[in-house]
Amino acid sequence: MNNAPHLGQLIDKYRETIGMSKAELARRINTSRQNIHLILAKKSLDTDQLREISNALNHDFFQYLAPAVRMQPQRVTLRFSEVELVGTLEIEQLPPDDFPLPQEHMDKDTD
């Protein structure tokens, strides 16, 4: 996982984006503020911890673990009765937006 994202930095950036303090994040995952500092310094986290943080921040951080998938164009042949269609199919999975905000945070700015 040499190209894996630094999860602690992603979590911290998102936490700041939604205006949540480190103390509030610590409270939501039932840990100390000191432990939050240690967590945010880590490049990788165990699955249970990442799930807890994802739930606390209402954001799926697991999506950043799957590398962008880029498939090579493939020849595709489809046969229907006597008709043969031959073409090229290109599939590309685009990376998610940096941090799509939950709807409730987007609504606050419109007041």
mmCIF file of N, CA and C in Angstrom:
data_model
loop_
_atom_site.group_PDB
_atom_site.id
_atom_site.type_symbol
_atom_site.label_atom_id
_atom_site.label_comp_id
_atom_site.label_asym_id
_atom_site.label_seq_id
_atom_site.Cartn_x
_atom_site.Cartn_y
_atom_site.Cartn_z
ATOM 1 N N MET A 1 0.833 -1.197 0.000
ATOM 2 C CA MET A 1 0.000 0.000 0.000
ATOM 3 C C MET A 1 0.873 1.255 0.000
ATOM 4 N N ASN A 2 1.856 1.322 -0.891
ATOM 5 C CA ASN A 2 2.755 2.463 -0.916
ATOM 6 C C ASN A 2 2.070 3.737 -1.389
ATOM 7 N N ASN A 3 0.992 3.647 -2.140
ATOM 8 C CA ASN A 3 0.262 4.827 -2.588
ATOM 9 C C ASN A 3 -0.973 5.086 -1.744
ATOM 10 N N ALA A 4 -1.073 4.427 -0.618
ATOM 11 C CA ALA A 4 -2.240 4.593 0.250
ATOM 12 C C ALA A 4 -2.268 6.016 0.805
ATOM 13 N N PRO A 5 -3.453 6.574 0.955
ATOM 14 C CA PRO A 5 -3.566 7.918 1.514
ATOM 15 C C PRO A 5 -3.218 7.928 2.998
ATOM 16 N N HIS A 6 -2.825 9.063 3.502
ATOM 17 C CA HIS A 6 -2.568 9.239 4.932
ATOM 18 C C HIS A 6 -3.921 9.473 5.595
ATOM 19 N N LEU A 7 -4.467 8.419 6.179
ATOM 20 C CA LEU A 7 -5.822 8.489 6.730
ATOM 21 C C LEU A 7 -5.962 9.532 7.828
ATOM 22 N N GLY A 8 -4.978 9.639 8.694
ATOM 23 C CA GLY A 8 -5.054 10.628 9.766
ATOM 24 C C GLY A 8 -5.201 12.037 9.226
ATOM 25 N N GLN A 9 -4.448 12.353 8.176
ATOM 26 C CA GLN A 9 -4.537 13.683 7.572
ATOM 27 C C GLN A 9 -5.888 13.897 6.899
ATOM 28 N N LEU A 10 -6.392 12.863 6.210
ATOM 29 C CA LEU A 10 -7.712 12.977 5.577
ATOM 30 C C LEU A 10 -8.805 13.216 6.608
ATOM 31 N N ILE A 11 -8.731 12.473 7.702
ATOM 32 C CA ILE A 11 -9.727 12.622 8.769
ATOM 33 C C ILE A 11 -9.651 14.022 9.367
ATOM 34 N N ASP A 12 -8.446 14.493 9.636
ATOM 35 C CA ASP A 12 -8.274 15.811 10.241
ATOM 36 C C ASP A 12 -8.777 16.911 9.309
ATOM 37 N N LYS A 13 -8.468 16.800 8.035
ATOM 38 C CA LYS A 13 -8.926 17.801 7.067
ATOM 39 C C LYS A 13 -10.449 17.820 7.003
ATOM 40 N N TYR A 14 -11.058 16.645 6.968
ATOM 41 C CA TYR A 14 -12.518 16.589 6.913
ATOM 42 C C TYR A 14 -13.131 17.129 8.203
ATOM 43 N N ARG A 15 -12.548 16.763 9.338
ATOM 44 C CA ARG A 15 -13.039 17.248 10.634
ATOM 45 C C ARG A 15 -13.038 18.774 10.655
ATOM 46 N N GLU A 16 -11.957 19.368 10.170
ATOM 47 C CA GLU A 16 -11.874 20.837 10.110
ATOM 48 C C GLU A 16 -12.908 21.407 9.143
ATOM 49 N N THR A 17 -13.097 20.730 8.008
ATOM 50 C CA THR A 17 -14.036 21.193 6.987
ATOM 51 C C THR A 17 -15.450 21.310 7.549
ATOM 52 N N ILE A 18 -15.843 20.374 8.390
ATOM 53 C CA ILE A 18 -17.203 20.423 8.937
ATOM 54 C C ILE A 18 -17.276 21.191 10.256
ATOM 55 N N GLY A 19 -16.141 21.704 10.715
ATOM 56 C CA GLY A 19 -16.138 22.540 11.916
ATOM 57 C C GLY A 19 -16.247 21.783 13.219
ATOM 58 N N MET A 20 -15.778 20.544 13.253
ATOM 59 C CA MET A 20 -15.822 19.765 14.490
ATOM 60 C C MET A 20 -14.475 19.858 15.195
ATOM 61 N N SER A 21 -14.501 20.067 16.490
ATOM 62 C CA SER A 21 -13.260 20.130 17.261
ATOM 63 C C SER A 21 -12.703 18.728 17.495
ATOM 64 N N LYS A 22 -11.422 18.668 17.816
ATOM 65 C CA LYS A 22 -10.808 17.388 18.159
ATOM 66 C C LYS A 22 -11.432 16.834 19.437
ATOM 67 N N ALA A 23 -11.788 17.726 20.351
ATOM 68 C CA ALA A 23 -12.424 17.292 21.598
ATOM 69 C C ALA A 23 -13.773 16.631 21.318
ATOM 70 N N GLU A 24 -14.540 17.196 20.382
ATOM 71 C CA GLU A 24 -15.846 16.612 20.046
ATOM 72 C C GLU A 24 -15.668 15.260 19.364
ATOM 73 N N LEU A 25 -14.691 15.150 18.470
ATOM 74 C CA LEU A 25 -14.434 13.860 17.826
ATOM 75 C C LEU A 25 -14.039 12.830 18.882
ATOM 76 N N ALA A 26 -13.189 13.224 19.824
ATOM 77 C CA ALA A 26 -12.781 12.319 20.904
ATOM 78 C C ALA A 26 -13.995 11.851 21.701
ATOM 79 N N ARG A 27 -14.883 12.775 22.022
ATOM 80 C CA ARG A 27 -16.094 12.425 22.775
ATOM 81 C C ARG A 27 -16.953 11.432 21.995
ATOM 82 N N ARG A 28 -17.086 11.663 20.688
ATOM 83 C CA ARG A 28 -17.948 10.808 19.867
ATOM 84 C C ARG A 28 -17.419 9.388 19.708
ATOM 85 N N ILE A 29 -16.096 9.222 19.772
ATOM 86 C CA ILE A 29 -15.559 7.857 19.646
ATOM 87 C C ILE A 29 -15.073 7.322 20.993
ATOM 88 N N ASN A 30 -15.432 8.045 22.070
ATOM 89 C CA ASN A 30 -15.158 7.594 23.427
ATOM 90 C C ASN A 30 -13.664 7.379 23.684
ATOM 91 N N THR A 31 -12.886 8.429 23.398
ATOM 92 C CA THR A 31 -11.444 8.378 23.662
ATOM 93 C C THR A 31 -10.991 9.748 24.148
ATOM 94 N N SER A 32 -9.737 9.871 24.476
ATOM 95 C CA SER A 32 -9.198 11.147 24.976
ATOM 96 C C SER A 32 -8.739 12.042 23.825
ATOM 97 N N ARG A 33 -8.617 13.343 24.118
ATOM 98 C CA ARG A 33 -8.088 14.269 23.106
ATOM 99 C C ARG A 33 -6.656 13.907 22.751
ATOM 100 N N GLN A 34 -5.889 13.440 23.734
ATOM 101 C CA GLN A 34 -4.509 13.042 23.477
ATOM 102 C C GLN A 34 -4.462 11.890 22.469
ATOM 103 N N ASN A 35 -5.393 10.945 22.613
ATOM 104 C CA ASN A 35 -5.443 9.821 21.690
ATOM 105 C C ASN A 35 -5.848 10.275 20.283
ATOM 106 N N ILE A 36 -6.708 11.277 20.189
ATOM 107 C CA ILE A 36 -7.092 11.816 18.877
ATOM 108 C C ILE A 36 -5.857 12.342 18.160
ATOM 109 N N HIS A 37 -4.978 13.038 18.877
ATOM 110 C CA HIS A 37 -3.743 13.548 18.261
ATOM 111 C C HIS A 37 -2.905 12.397 17.719
ATOM 112 N N LEU A 38 -2.835 11.307 18.462
ATOM 113 C CA LEU A 38 -2.075 10.129 18.000
ATOM 114 C C LEU A 38 -2.737 9.494 16.772
ATOM 115 N N ILE A 39 -4.051 9.401 16.794
ATOM 116 C CA ILE A 39 -4.789 8.820 15.668
ATOM 117 C C ILE A 39 -4.567 9.642 14.400
ATOM 118 N N LEU A 40 -4.667 10.971 14.524
ATOM 119 C CA LEU A 40 -4.540 11.839 13.359
ATOM 120 C C LEU A 40 -3.122 11.858 12.799
ATOM 121 N N ALA A 41 -2.166 11.406 13.574
ATOM 122 C CA ALA A 41 -0.774 11.335 13.101
ATOM 123 C C ALA A 41 -0.501 10.042 12.331
ATOM 124 N N LYS A 42 -1.427 9.082 12.432
ATOM 125 C CA LYS A 42 -1.218 7.775 11.796
ATOM 126 C C LYS A 42 -1.584 7.812 10.310
ATOM 127 N N LYS A 43 -0.763 7.113 9.522
ATOM 128 C CA LYS A 43 -1.070 6.968 8.094
ATOM 129 C C LYS A 43 -2.159 5.919 7.888
ATOM 130 N N SER A 44 -2.159 4.878 8.707
ATOM 131 C CA SER A 44 -3.169 3.828 8.567
ATOM 132 C C SER A 44 -3.816 3.565 9.917
ATOM 133 N N LEU A 45 -5.049 3.078 9.859
ATOM 134 C CA LEU A 45 -5.816 2.783 11.063
ATOM 135 C C LEU A 45 -6.415 1.401 10.920
ATOM 136 N N ASP A 46 -6.708 0.765 12.050
ATOM 137 C CA ASP A 46 -7.374 -0.534 11.934
ATOM 138 C C ASP A 46 -8.832 -0.313 11.534
ATOM 139 N N THR A 47 -9.434 -1.337 11.020
ATOM 140 C CA THR A 47 -10.776 -1.252 10.454
ATOM 141 C C THR A 47 -11.810 -0.766 11.460
ATOM 142 N N ASP A 48 -11.776 -1.294 12.673
ATOM 143 C CA ASP A 48 -12.764 -0.891 13.681
ATOM 144 C C ASP A 48 -12.640 0.590 14.015
ATOM 145 N N GLN A 49 -11.410 1.057 14.148
ATOM 146 C CA GLN A 49 -11.198 2.464 14.478
ATOM 147 C C GLN A 49 -11.662 3.369 13.330
ATOM 148 N N LEU A 50 -11.361 2.974 12.101
ATOM 149 C CA LEU A 50 -11.787 3.763 10.949
ATOM 150 C C LEU A 50 -13.310 3.769 10.832
ATOM 151 N N ARG A 51 -13.957 2.655 11.150
ATOM 152 C CA ARG A 51 -15.420 2.591 11.134
ATOM 153 C C ARG A 51 -16.013 3.536 12.171
ATOM 154 N N GLU A 52 -15.444 3.527 13.377
ATOM 155 C CA GLU A 52 -15.935 4.422 14.443
ATOM 156 C C GLU A 52 -15.821 5.887 14.029
ATOM 157 N N ILE A 53 -14.681 6.231 13.472
ATOM 158 C CA ILE A 53 -14.446 7.622 13.057
ATOM 159 C C ILE A 53 -15.365 7.985 11.896
ATOM 160 N N SER A 54 -15.539 7.073 10.952
ATOM 161 C CA SER A 54 -16.452 7.317 9.825
ATOM 162 C C SER A 54 -17.863 7.582 10.340
ATOM 163 N N ASN A 55 -18.310 6.786 11.306
ATOM 164 C CA ASN A 55 -19.640 6.987 11.893
ATOM 165 C C ASN A 55 -19.726 8.311 12.635
ATOM 166 N N ALA A 56 -18.695 8.637 13.403
ATOM 167 C CA ALA A 56 -18.696 9.870 14.192
ATOM 168 C C ALA A 56 -18.732 11.116 13.303
ATOM 169 N N LEU A 57 -18.058 11.042 12.148
ATOM 170 C CA LEU A 57 -18.008 12.189 11.245
ATOM 171 C C LEU A 57 -19.034 12.090 10.108
ATOM 172 N N ASN A 58 -19.794 10.993 10.117
ATOM 173 C CA ASN A 58 -20.806 10.773 9.078
ATOM 174 C C ASN A 58 -20.192 10.883 7.683
ATOM 175 N N HIS A 59 -19.041 10.206 7.512
ATOM 176 C CA HIS A 59 -18.323 10.244 6.233
ATOM 177 C C HIS A 59 -17.618 8.909 6.031
ATOM 178 N N ASP A 60 -17.672 8.383 4.834
ATOM 179 C CA ASP A 60 -17.063 7.087 4.521
ATOM 180 C C ASP A 60 -15.599 7.258 4.133
ATOM 181 N N PHE A 61 -14.692 7.043 5.087
ATOM 182 C CA PHE A 61 -13.261 7.150 4.807
ATOM 183 C C PHE A 61 -12.709 5.895 4.133
ATOM 184 N N PHE A 62 -13.482 4.825 4.111
ATOM 185 C CA PHE A 62 -13.044 3.599 3.439
ATOM 186 C C PHE A 62 -12.925 3.812 1.928
ATOM 187 N N GLN A 63 -13.678 4.766 1.395
ATOM 188 C CA GLN A 63 -13.636 5.009 -0.039
ATOM 189 C C GLN A 63 -12.251 5.435 -0.522
ATOM 190 N N TYR A 64 -11.434 5.993 0.349
ATOM 191 C CA TYR A 64 -10.106 6.455 -0.038
ATOM 192 C C TYR A 64 -9.084 5.320 -0.065
ATOM 193 N N LEU A 65 -9.478 4.153 0.435
ATOM 194 C CA LEU A 65 -8.558 3.019 0.460
ATOM 195 C C LEU A 65 -8.550 2.261 -0.856
ATOM 196 N N ALA A 66 -9.637 2.318 -1.606
ATOM 197 C CA ALA A 66 -9.703 1.614 -2.887
ATOM 198 C C ALA A 66 -9.030 2.480 -3.947
ATOM 199 N N PRO A 67 -8.003 1.958 -4.597
ATOM 200 C CA PRO A 67 -7.328 2.769 -5.621
ATOM 201 C C PRO A 67 -8.269 3.015 -6.795
ATOM 202 N N ALA A 68 -8.043 4.123 -7.470
ATOM 203 C CA ALA A 68 -8.829 4.406 -8.673
ATOM 204 C C ALA A 68 -8.565 3.285 -9.670
ATOM 205 N N VAL A 69 -9.628 2.765 -10.205
ATOM 206 C CA VAL A 69 -9.516 1.642 -11.132
ATOM 207 C C VAL A 69 -9.585 2.187 -12.555
ATOM 208 N N ARG A 70 -8.589 1.863 -13.321
ATOM 209 C CA ARG A 70 -8.584 2.283 -14.713
ATOM 210 C C ARG A 70 -8.377 1.035 -15.559
ATOM 211 N N MET A 71 -9.369 0.694 -16.297
ATOM 212 C CA MET A 71 -9.288 -0.511 -17.112
ATOM 213 C C MET A 71 -8.855 -0.128 -18.519
ATOM 214 N N GLN A 72 -8.099 -1.005 -19.134
ATOM 215 C CA GLN A 72 -7.685 -0.805 -20.512
ATOM 216 C C GLN A 72 -8.883 -1.032 -21.421
ATOM 217 N N PRO A 73 -8.923 -0.300 -22.544
ATOM 218 C CA PRO A 73 -10.017 -0.554 -23.491
ATOM 219 C C PRO A 73 -10.036 -2.032 -23.876
ATOM 220 N N GLN A 74 -11.199 -2.586 -23.941
ATOM 221 C CA GLN A 74 -11.374 -3.995 -24.263
ATOM 222 C C GLN A 74 -12.251 -4.134 -25.490
ATOM 223 N N ARG A 75 -11.960 -5.128 -26.300
ATOM 224 C CA ARG A 75 -12.828 -5.441 -27.441
ATOM 225 C C ARG A 75 -14.032 -6.213 -26.907
ATOM 226 N N VAL A 76 -15.195 -5.756 -27.261
ATOM 227 C CA VAL A 76 -16.423 -6.373 -26.791
ATOM 228 C C VAL A 76 -17.221 -6.840 -28.004
ATOM 229 N N THR A 77 -17.646 -8.066 -27.979
ATOM 230 C CA THR A 77 -18.469 -8.601 -29.054
ATOM 231 C C THR A 77 -19.810 -9.022 -28.472
ATOM 232 N N LEU A 78 -20.874 -8.479 -29.032
ATOM 233 C CA LEU A 78 -22.220 -8.829 -28.613
ATOM 234 C C LEU A 78 -22.914 -9.456 -29.813
ATOM 235 N N ARG A 79 -23.507 -10.604 -29.623
ATOM 236 C CA ARG A 79 -24.199 -11.286 -30.722
ATOM 237 C C ARG A 79 -25.688 -11.394 -30.399
ATOM 238 N N PHE A 80 -26.495 -10.907 -31.296
ATOM 239 C CA PHE A 80 -27.942 -11.014 -31.188
ATOM 240 C C PHE A 80 -28.427 -11.645 -32.486
ATOM 241 N N SER A 81 -28.897 -12.868 -32.404
ATOM 242 C CA SER A 81 -29.340 -13.597 -33.596
ATOM 243 C C SER A 81 -28.246 -13.547 -34.652
ATOM 244 N N GLU A 82 -28.542 -12.863 -35.760
ATOM 245 C CA GLU A 82 -27.582 -12.806 -36.854
ATOM 246 C C GLU A 82 -26.834 -11.479 -36.879
ATOM 247 N N VAL A 83 -27.067 -10.631 -35.891
ATOM 248 C CA VAL A 83 -26.415 -9.319 -35.865
ATOM 249 C C VAL A 83 -25.202 -9.394 -34.952
ATOM 250 N N GLU A 84 -24.077 -8.880 -35.408
ATOM 251 C CA GLU A 84 -22.868 -8.859 -34.591
ATOM 252 C C GLU A 84 -22.437 -7.407 -34.417
ATOM 253 N N LEU A 85 -22.311 -6.993 -33.171
ATOM 254 C CA LEU A 85 -21.834 -5.652 -32.861
ATOM 255 C C LEU A 85 -20.449 -5.781 -32.254
ATOM 256 N N VAL A 86 -19.502 -5.049 -32.796
ATOM 257 C CA VAL A 86 -18.139 -5.080 -32.287
ATOM 258 C C VAL A 86 -17.744 -3.651 -31.986
ATOM 259 N N GLY A 87 -17.199 -3.419 -30.804
ATOM 260 C CA GLY A 87 -16.779 -2.068 -30.440
ATOM 261 C C GLY A 87 -15.787 -2.101 -29.311
ATOM 262 N N THR A 88 -15.401 -0.934 -28.864
ATOM 263 C CA THR A 88 -14.462 -0.783 -27.762
ATOM 264 C C THR A 88 -15.199 -0.191 -26.577
ATOM 265 N N LEU A 89 -14.948 -0.741 -25.425
ATOM 266 C CA LEU A 89 -15.582 -0.287 -24.200
ATOM 267 C C LEU A 89 -14.498 0.225 -23.270
ATOM 268 N N GLU A 90 -14.589 1.488 -22.867
ATOM 269 C CA GLU A 90 -13.634 2.038 -21.914
ATOM 270 C C GLU A 90 -14.363 2.322 -20.623
ATOM 271 N N ILE A 91 -13.811 1.825 -19.525
ATOM 272 C CA ILE A 91 -14.407 2.023 -18.210
ATOM 273 C C ILE A 91 -13.364 2.690 -17.333
ATOM 274 N N GLU A 92 -13.749 3.765 -16.684
ATOM 275 C CA GLU A 92 -12.840 4.440 -15.781
ATOM 276 C C GLU A 92 -13.609 4.830 -14.537
ATOM 277 N N GLN A 93 -13.058 4.472 -13.385
ATOM 278 C CA GLN A 93 -13.675 4.874 -12.129
ATOM 279 C C GLN A 93 -12.969 6.140 -11.688
ATOM 280 N N LEU A 94 -13.719 7.209 -11.573
ATOM 281 C CA LEU A 94 -13.131 8.474 -11.163
ATOM 282 C C LEU A 94 -13.009 8.520 -9.652
ATOM 283 N N PRO A 95 -11.954 9.161 -9.140
ATOM 284 C CA PRO A 95 -11.833 9.268 -7.685
ATOM 285 C C PRO A 95 -12.954 10.138 -7.132
ATOM 286 N N PRO A 96 -13.349 9.904 -5.889
ATOM 287 C CA PRO A 96 -14.427 10.713 -5.303
ATOM 288 C C PRO A 96 -13.965 12.150 -5.121
ATOM 289 N N ASP A 97 -14.925 13.069 -5.040
ATOM 290 C CA ASP A 97 -14.584 14.455 -4.724
ATOM 291 C C ASP A 97 -13.807 14.469 -3.432
ATOM 292 N N ASP A 98 -12.982 15.502 -3.240
ATOM 293 C CA ASP A 98 -12.163 15.551 -2.032
ATOM 294 C C ASP A 98 -12.980 15.245 -0.793
ATOM 295 N N PHE A 99 -13.954 16.047 -0.499
ATOM 296 C CA PHE A 99 -14.779 15.819 0.667
ATOM 297 C C PHE A 99 -16.184 16.326 0.402
ATOM 298 N N PRO A 100 -17.019 15.515 -0.216
ATOM 299 C CA PRO A 100 -18.399 15.959 -0.393
ATOM 300 C C PRO A 100 -19.059 16.094 0.970
ATOM 301 N N LEU A 101 -19.534 17.280 1.255
ATOM 302 C CA LEU A 101 -20.126 17.531 2.561
ATOM 303 C C LEU A 101 -21.508 16.926 2.671
ATOM 304 N N PRO A 102 -21.851 16.441 3.860
ATOM 305 C CA PRO A 102 -23.226 15.982 4.074
ATOM 306 C C PRO A 102 -24.181 17.140 3.829
ATOM 307 N N GLN A 103 -25.391 16.846 3.401
ATOM 308 C CA GLN A 103 -26.351 17.868 3.005
ATOM 309 C C GLN A 103 -26.601 18.899 4.105
ATOM 310 N N GLU A 104 -26.627 18.466 5.368
ATOM 311 C CA GLU A 104 -26.935 19.419 6.439
ATOM 312 C C GLU A 104 -25.882 20.516 6.555
ATOM 313 N N HIS A 105 -24.630 20.238 6.173
ATOM 314 C CA HIS A 105 -23.581 21.255 6.214
ATOM 315 C C HIS A 105 -23.684 22.187 5.024
ATOM 316 N N MET A 106 -24.189 21.715 3.922
ATOM 317 C CA MET A 106 -24.359 22.550 2.746
ATOM 318 C C MET A 106 -25.522 23.526 2.952
ATOM 319 N N ASP A 107 -26.552 23.075 3.658
ATOM 320 C CA ASP A 107 -27.721 23.928 3.896
ATOM 321 C C ASP A 107 -27.419 25.084 4.823
ATOM 322 N N LYS A 108 -26.430 24.919 5.750
ATOM 323 C CA LYS A 108 -26.135 25.975 6.714
ATOM 324 C C LYS A 108 -25.638 27.247 6.032
ATOM 325 N N ASP A 109 -24.915 27.117 4.928
ATOM 326 C CA ASP A 109 -24.314 28.263 4.268
ATOM 327 C C ASP A 109 -25.333 29.094 3.497
ATOM 328 N N THR A 110 -26.518 28.583 3.265
ATOM 329 C CA THR A 110 -27.505 29.293 2.480
ATOM 330 C C THR A 110 -28.379 30.223 3.307
ATOM 331 N N ASP A 111 -28.197 30.239 4.634
ATOM 332 C CA ASP A 111 -29.027 31.099 5.499
ATOM 333 C C ASP A 111 -28.646 32.555 5.360
#
